């Protein structure tokens, strides 16, 4: 996890979530006077070999901790990517449900974006590669180094919400 830093007045703070059963990325982005700034990013990695229910608890606890520490105003989450196998889709759906519930329990409006919308908001091209998303997230947020892949995807989700400002919640 990157440390929390002092970044000045925040107009809007969004928590982005990239749901995954093995790795769930998160990223908190502030809209500040001079653009966008990363407050915190990281990855939640449940212990391998534990039951699904324990993994989901770990993910929920991790998201709740980020919400408590950063006090975002909204949660944005990536919609399910339909090209995966059915077992992966079901597990991803479980993780999405836990993340959505954590946001709702935290009193946050929850928004979802498709992978195409996210890539278009960050890279300008809906079929961009994962590495391109990482590089653009680094450039947009002026990060000193590339964030880990799943954290970069979560930051991209938060950036997408700040760019598109959907109003219809889940």
PDB file of C-alpha atoms in Angstrom:
ATOM      1  CA  UNK A   1       0.000   0.000   0.000  1.00  0.00           C
ATOM      2  CA  UNK A   2       1.269   3.440  -0.726  1.00  0.00           C
ATOM      3  CA  UNK A   3       1.263   5.801   2.233  1.00  0.00           C
ATOM      4  CA  UNK A   4      -1.337   8.459   2.679  1.00  0.00           C
ATOM      5  CA  UNK A   5       0.048  11.884   1.917  1.00  0.00           C
ATOM      6  CA  UNK A   6      -1.078  15.439   2.384  1.00  0.00           C
ATOM      7  CA  UNK A   7      -2.410  16.678  -0.932  1.00  0.00           C
ATOM      8  CA  UNK A   8      -4.424  19.735  -0.088  1.00  0.00           C
ATOM      9  CA  UNK A   9      -8.068  20.508  -0.666  1.00  0.00           C
ATOM     10  CA  UNK A  10     -10.009  17.670  -2.248  1.00  0.00           C
ATOM     11  CA  UNK A  11     -13.148  18.502  -4.222  1.00  0.00           C
ATOM     12  CA  UNK A  12     -14.099  14.866  -4.767  1.00  0.00           C
ATOM     13  CA  UNK A  13     -12.534  11.601  -3.540  1.00  0.00           C
ATOM     14  CA  UNK A  14     -13.335   8.312  -5.280  1.00  0.00           C
ATOM     15  CA  UNK A  15     -12.385   4.771  -4.323  1.00  0.00           C
ATOM     16  CA  UNK A  16     -11.889   2.579  -7.381  1.00  0.00           C
ATOM     17  CA  UNK A  17     -12.097  -1.208  -7.137  1.00  0.00           C
ATOM     18  CA  UNK A  18     -10.813  -3.817  -9.588  1.00  0.00           C
ATOM     19  CA  UNK A  19     -12.487  -6.992  -8.260  1.00  0.00           C
ATOM     20  CA  UNK A  20     -10.660 -10.294  -8.407  1.00  0.00           C
ATOM     21  CA  UNK A  21     -10.760 -13.432  -6.299  1.00  0.00           C
ATOM     22  CA  UNK A  22      -6.967 -13.736  -6.183  1.00  0.00           C
ATOM     23  CA  UNK A  23      -6.126 -10.029  -6.249  1.00  0.00           C
ATOM     24  CA  UNK A  24      -8.520  -7.144  -5.683  1.00  0.00           C
ATOM     25  CA  UNK A  25      -7.001  -3.814  -6.593  1.00  0.00           C
ATOM     26  CA  UNK A  26      -7.985  -0.559  -4.949  1.00  0.00           C
ATOM     27  CA  UNK A  27      -7.119   3.043  -5.614  1.00  0.00           C
ATOM     28  CA  UNK A  28      -8.242   6.295  -4.067  1.00  0.00           C
ATOM     29  CA  UNK A  29      -8.101   9.359  -6.308  1.00  0.00           C
ATOM     30  CA  UNK A  30      -8.748  12.942  -5.322  1.00  0.00           C
ATOM     31  CA  UNK A  31      -9.887  15.661  -7.650  1.00  0.00           C
ATOM     32  CA  UNK A  32      -7.866  18.665  -6.509  1.00  0.00           C
ATOM     33  CA  UNK A  33      -7.465  22.188  -7.801  1.00  0.00           C
ATOM     34  CA  UNK A  34      -4.664  21.168 -10.161  1.00  0.00           C
ATOM     35  CA  UNK A  35      -6.195  17.969 -11.530  1.00  0.00           C
ATOM     36  CA  UNK A  36      -6.163  14.461 -10.093  1.00  0.00           C
ATOM     37  CA  UNK A  37      -3.995  13.053  -7.343  1.00  0.00           C
ATOM     38  CA  UNK A  38      -3.519   9.543  -5.957  1.00  0.00           C
ATOM     39  CA  UNK A  39      -4.095   9.333  -2.230  1.00  0.00           C
ATOM     40  CA  UNK A  40      -3.632   5.573  -1.815  1.00  0.00           C
ATOM     41  CA  UNK A  41      -3.428   2.434  -3.907  1.00  0.00           C
ATOM     42  CA  UNK A  42      -2.725  -1.219  -3.368  1.00  0.00           C
ATOM     43  CA  UNK A  43      -3.884  -4.781  -3.717  1.00  0.00           C
ATOM     44  CA  UNK A  44      -5.823  -7.038  -1.380  1.00  0.00           C
ATOM     45  CA  UNK A  45      -4.528 -10.598  -1.651  1.00  0.00           C
ATOM     46  CA  UNK A  46      -6.451 -13.204   0.330  1.00  0.00           C
ATOM     47  CA  UNK A  47      -4.347 -16.100   1.612  1.00  0.00           C
ATOM     48  CA  UNK A  48      -4.182 -18.887  -0.947  1.00  0.00           C
ATOM     49  CA  UNK A  49      -5.889 -22.120  -0.050  1.00  0.00           C
ATOM     50  CA  UNK A  50      -8.479 -20.671   2.321  1.00  0.00           C
ATOM     51  CA  UNK A  51     -12.185 -21.094   1.733  1.00  0.00           C
ATOM     52  CA  UNK A  52     -14.103 -18.708  -0.497  1.00  0.00           C
ATOM     53  CA  UNK A  53     -15.985 -17.322   2.514  1.00  0.00           C
ATOM     54  CA  UNK A  54     -12.714 -16.466   4.298  1.00  0.00           C
ATOM     55  CA  UNK A  55     -11.312 -14.883   1.118  1.00  0.00           C
ATOM     56  CA  UNK A  56     -14.445 -12.752   0.768  1.00  0.00           C
ATOM     57  CA  UNK A  57     -14.155 -11.694   4.421  1.00  0.00           C
ATOM     58  CA  UNK A  58     -10.536 -10.652   3.832  1.00  0.00           C
ATOM     59  CA  UNK A  59     -11.518  -8.622   0.778  1.00  0.00           C
ATOM     60  CA  UNK A  60     -14.432  -6.995   2.625  1.00  0.00           C
ATOM     61  CA  UNK A  61     -12.218  -6.155   5.608  1.00  0.00           C
ATOM     62  CA  UNK A  62      -9.557  -4.682   3.315  1.00  0.00           C
ATOM     63  CA  UNK A  63     -12.067  -2.483   1.485  1.00  0.00           C
ATOM     64  CA  UNK A  64     -13.675  -1.412   4.770  1.00  0.00           C
ATOM     65  CA  UNK A  65     -10.226  -0.430   6.069  1.00  0.00           C
ATOM     66  CA  UNK A  66      -9.540   1.689   2.970  1.00  0.00           C
ATOM     67  CA  UNK A  67     -12.963   3.369   3.311  1.00  0.00           C
ATOM     68  CA  UNK A  68     -12.328   4.078   7.007  1.00  0.00           C
ATOM     69  CA  UNK A  69      -8.824   5.462   6.386  1.00  0.00           C
ATOM     70  CA  UNK A  70      -9.572   7.603   3.337  1.00  0.00           C
ATOM     71  CA  UNK A  71     -13.249   8.576   3.652  1.00  0.00           C
ATOM     72  CA  UNK A  72     -14.114   8.560  -0.073  1.00  0.00           C
ATOM     73  CA  UNK A  73     -17.278  10.195  -1.362  1.00  0.00           C
ATOM     74  CA  UNK A  74     -18.056   7.416  -3.856  1.00  0.00           C
ATOM     75  CA  UNK A  75     -17.020   3.916  -4.867  1.00  0.00           C
ATOM     76  CA  UNK A  76     -16.569   2.952  -8.517  1.00  0.00           C
ATOM     77  CA  UNK A  77     -16.150  -0.669  -9.564  1.00  0.00           C
ATOM     78  CA  UNK A  78     -15.292  -2.459 -12.778  1.00  0.00           C
ATOM     79  CA  UNK A  79     -18.109  -4.470 -14.328  1.00  0.00           C
ATOM     80  CA  UNK A  80     -17.545  -8.140 -15.059  1.00  0.00           C
ATOM     81  CA  UNK A  81     -15.360  -8.907 -18.085  1.00  0.00           C
ATOM     82  CA  UNK A  82     -17.308 -11.459 -20.095  1.00  0.00           C
ATOM     83  CA  UNK A  83     -14.402 -13.231 -21.796  1.00  0.00           C
ATOM     84  CA  UNK A  84     -13.407 -15.296 -18.746  1.00  0.00           C
ATOM     85  CA  UNK A  85     -14.530 -18.825 -17.976  1.00  0.00           C
ATOM     86  CA  UNK A  86     -17.742 -19.308 -16.034  1.00  0.00           C
ATOM     87  CA  UNK A  87     -16.034 -20.273 -12.734  1.00  0.00           C
ATOM     88  CA  UNK A  88     -13.942 -17.101 -12.846  1.00  0.00           C
ATOM     89  CA  UNK A  89     -17.038 -15.050 -13.616  1.00  0.00           C
ATOM     90  CA  UNK A  90     -18.890 -16.482 -10.628  1.00  0.00           C
ATOM     91  CA  UNK A  91     -15.971 -15.813  -8.259  1.00  0.00           C
ATOM     92  CA  UNK A  92     -15.561 -12.313  -9.653  1.00  0.00           C
ATOM     93  CA  UNK A  93     -19.283 -11.778  -9.095  1.00  0.00           C
ATOM     94  CA  UNK A  94     -18.891 -12.777  -5.452  1.00  0.00           C
ATOM     95  CA  UNK A  95     -16.037 -10.303  -5.009  1.00  0.00           C
ATOM     96  CA  UNK A  96     -18.015  -7.555  -6.743  1.00  0.00           C
ATOM     97  CA  UNK A  97     -20.923  -8.226  -4.398  1.00  0.00           C
ATOM     98  CA  UNK A  98     -18.693  -7.938  -1.338  1.00  0.00           C
ATOM     99  CA  UNK A  99     -17.144  -4.699  -2.649  1.00  0.00           C
ATOM    100  CA  UNK A 100     -20.541  -3.195  -3.503  1.00  0.00           C
ATOM    101  CA  UNK A 101     -21.851  -4.134  -0.059  1.00  0.00           C
ATOM    102  CA  UNK A 102     -18.785  -2.615   1.642  1.00  0.00           C
ATOM    103  CA  UNK A 103     -19.423   0.635  -0.229  1.00  0.00           C
ATOM    104  CA  UNK A 104     -23.117   0.605   0.624  1.00  0.00           C
ATOM    105  CA  UNK A 105     -22.346  -0.166   4.287  1.00  0.00           C
ATOM    106  CA  UNK A 106     -19.975   2.814   4.239  1.00  0.00           C
ATOM    107  CA  UNK A 107     -22.801   5.035   2.978  1.00  0.00           C
ATOM    108  CA  UNK A 108     -21.181   5.510  -0.425  1.00  0.00           C
ATOM    109  CA  UNK A 109     -22.933   5.732  -3.767  1.00  0.00           C
ATOM    110  CA  UNK A 110     -21.622   2.893  -5.937  1.00  0.00           C
ATOM    111  CA  UNK A 111     -21.040   3.238  -9.692  1.00  0.00           C
ATOM    112  CA  UNK A 112     -19.942   0.645 -12.237  1.00  0.00           C
ATOM    113  CA  UNK A 113     -18.052   0.943 -15.496  1.00  0.00           C
ATOM    114  CA  UNK A 114     -17.280  -1.559 -18.226  1.00  0.00           C
ATOM    115  CA  UNK A 115     -13.644  -2.322 -19.044  1.00  0.00           C
ATOM    116  CA  UNK A 116     -14.137  -0.500 -22.384  1.00  0.00           C
ATOM    117  CA  UNK A 117     -15.402   2.665 -20.651  1.00  0.00           C
ATOM    118  CA  UNK A 118     -12.484   2.603 -18.217  1.00  0.00           C
ATOM    119  CA  UNK A 119      -9.849   2.153 -20.913  1.00  0.00           C
ATOM    120  CA  UNK A 120     -11.416   4.856 -23.043  1.00  0.00           C
ATOM    121  CA  UNK A 121     -11.443   7.307 -20.101  1.00  0.00           C
ATOM    122  CA  UNK A 122      -7.790   6.681 -19.272  1.00  0.00           C
ATOM    123  CA  UNK A 123      -6.081   5.756 -22.547  1.00  0.00           C
ATOM    124  CA  UNK A 124      -8.552   7.130 -25.095  1.00  0.00           C
ATOM    125  CA  UNK A 125      -8.930   3.696 -26.677  1.00  0.00           C
ATOM    126  CA  UNK A 126     -11.347   1.046 -25.401  1.00  0.00           C
ATOM    127  CA  UNK A 127      -9.189  -1.913 -26.394  1.00  0.00           C
ATOM    128  CA  UNK A 128      -5.963  -0.707 -24.772  1.00  0.00           C
ATOM    129  CA  UNK A 129      -3.570  -3.243 -23.243  1.00  0.00           C
ATOM    130  CA  UNK A 130      -3.033  -3.560 -19.482  1.00  0.00           C
ATOM    131  CA  UNK A 131       0.458  -2.018 -19.747  1.00  0.00           C
ATOM    132  CA  UNK A 132      -0.916   1.018 -21.559  1.00  0.00           C
ATOM    133  CA  UNK A 133      -3.431   1.541 -18.758  1.00  0.00           C
ATOM    134  CA  UNK A 134      -0.636   1.335 -16.174  1.00  0.00           C
ATOM    135  CA  UNK A 135       1.477   3.903 -18.021  1.00  0.00           C
ATOM    136  CA  UNK A 136      -1.411   6.336 -18.503  1.00  0.00           C
ATOM    137  CA  UNK A 137      -2.501   6.023 -14.866  1.00  0.00           C
ATOM    138  CA  UNK A 138       1.079   6.819 -13.841  1.00  0.00           C
ATOM    139  CA  UNK A 139       1.149   9.847 -16.153  1.00  0.00           C
ATOM    140  CA  UNK A 140      -2.317  11.181 -15.212  1.00  0.00           C
ATOM    141  CA  UNK A 141      -1.631  10.895 -11.472  1.00  0.00           C
ATOM    142  CA  UNK A 142       2.055  11.850 -11.752  1.00  0.00           C
ATOM    143  CA  UNK A 143       3.148   8.764  -9.836  1.00  0.00           C
ATOM    144  CA  UNK A 144       6.893   8.168  -9.358  1.00  0.00           C
ATOM    145  CA  UNK A 145       6.594   4.563 -10.592  1.00  0.00           C
ATOM    146  CA  UNK A 146       4.135   2.229 -12.252  1.00  0.00           C
ATOM    147  CA  UNK A 147       1.504   0.976  -9.817  1.00  0.00           C
ATOM    148  CA  UNK A 148       0.970  -2.799  -9.637  1.00  0.00           C
ATOM    149  CA  UNK A 149      -1.382  -4.016 -12.403  1.00  0.00           C
ATOM    150  CA  UNK A 150      -4.530  -4.528 -10.314  1.00  0.00           C
ATOM    151  CA  UNK A 151      -3.980  -1.306  -8.360  1.00  0.00           C
ATOM    152  CA  UNK A 152      -3.498   0.535 -11.679  1.00  0.00           C
ATOM    153  CA  UNK A 153      -6.797  -0.884 -12.927  1.00  0.00           C
ATOM    154  CA  UNK A 154      -8.528   0.276  -9.724  1.00  0.00           C
ATOM    155  CA  UNK A 155      -7.023   3.756 -10.072  1.00  0.00           C
ATOM    156  CA  UNK A 156      -8.269   3.774 -13.669  1.00  0.00           C
ATOM    157  CA  UNK A 157     -11.792   2.981 -12.425  1.00  0.00           C
ATOM    158  CA  UNK A 158     -11.630   5.947 -10.016  1.00  0.00           C
ATOM    159  CA  UNK A 159     -10.299   8.210 -12.791  1.00  0.00           C
ATOM    160  CA  UNK A 160     -13.155   7.024 -15.022  1.00  0.00           C
ATOM    161  CA  UNK A 161     -15.750   8.059 -12.409  1.00  0.00           C
ATOM    162  CA  UNK A 162     -14.102  11.461 -12.043  1.00  0.00           C
ATOM    163  CA  UNK A 163     -14.156  11.941 -15.835  1.00  0.00           C
ATOM    164  CA  UNK A 164     -17.630  10.587 -16.630  1.00  0.00           C
ATOM    165  CA  UNK A 165     -19.483  11.367 -13.377  1.00  0.00           C
ATOM    166  CA  UNK A 166     -22.225   8.820 -13.759  1.00  0.00           C
ATOM    167  CA  UNK A 167     -25.207   9.634 -11.615  1.00  0.00           C
ATOM    168  CA  UNK A 168     -27.038   6.303 -11.737  1.00  0.00           C
ATOM    169  CA  UNK A 169     -25.879   4.138  -8.847  1.00  0.00           C
ATOM    170  CA  UNK A 170     -26.085   0.372  -8.407  1.00  0.00           C
TER     171      UNK A 170
END
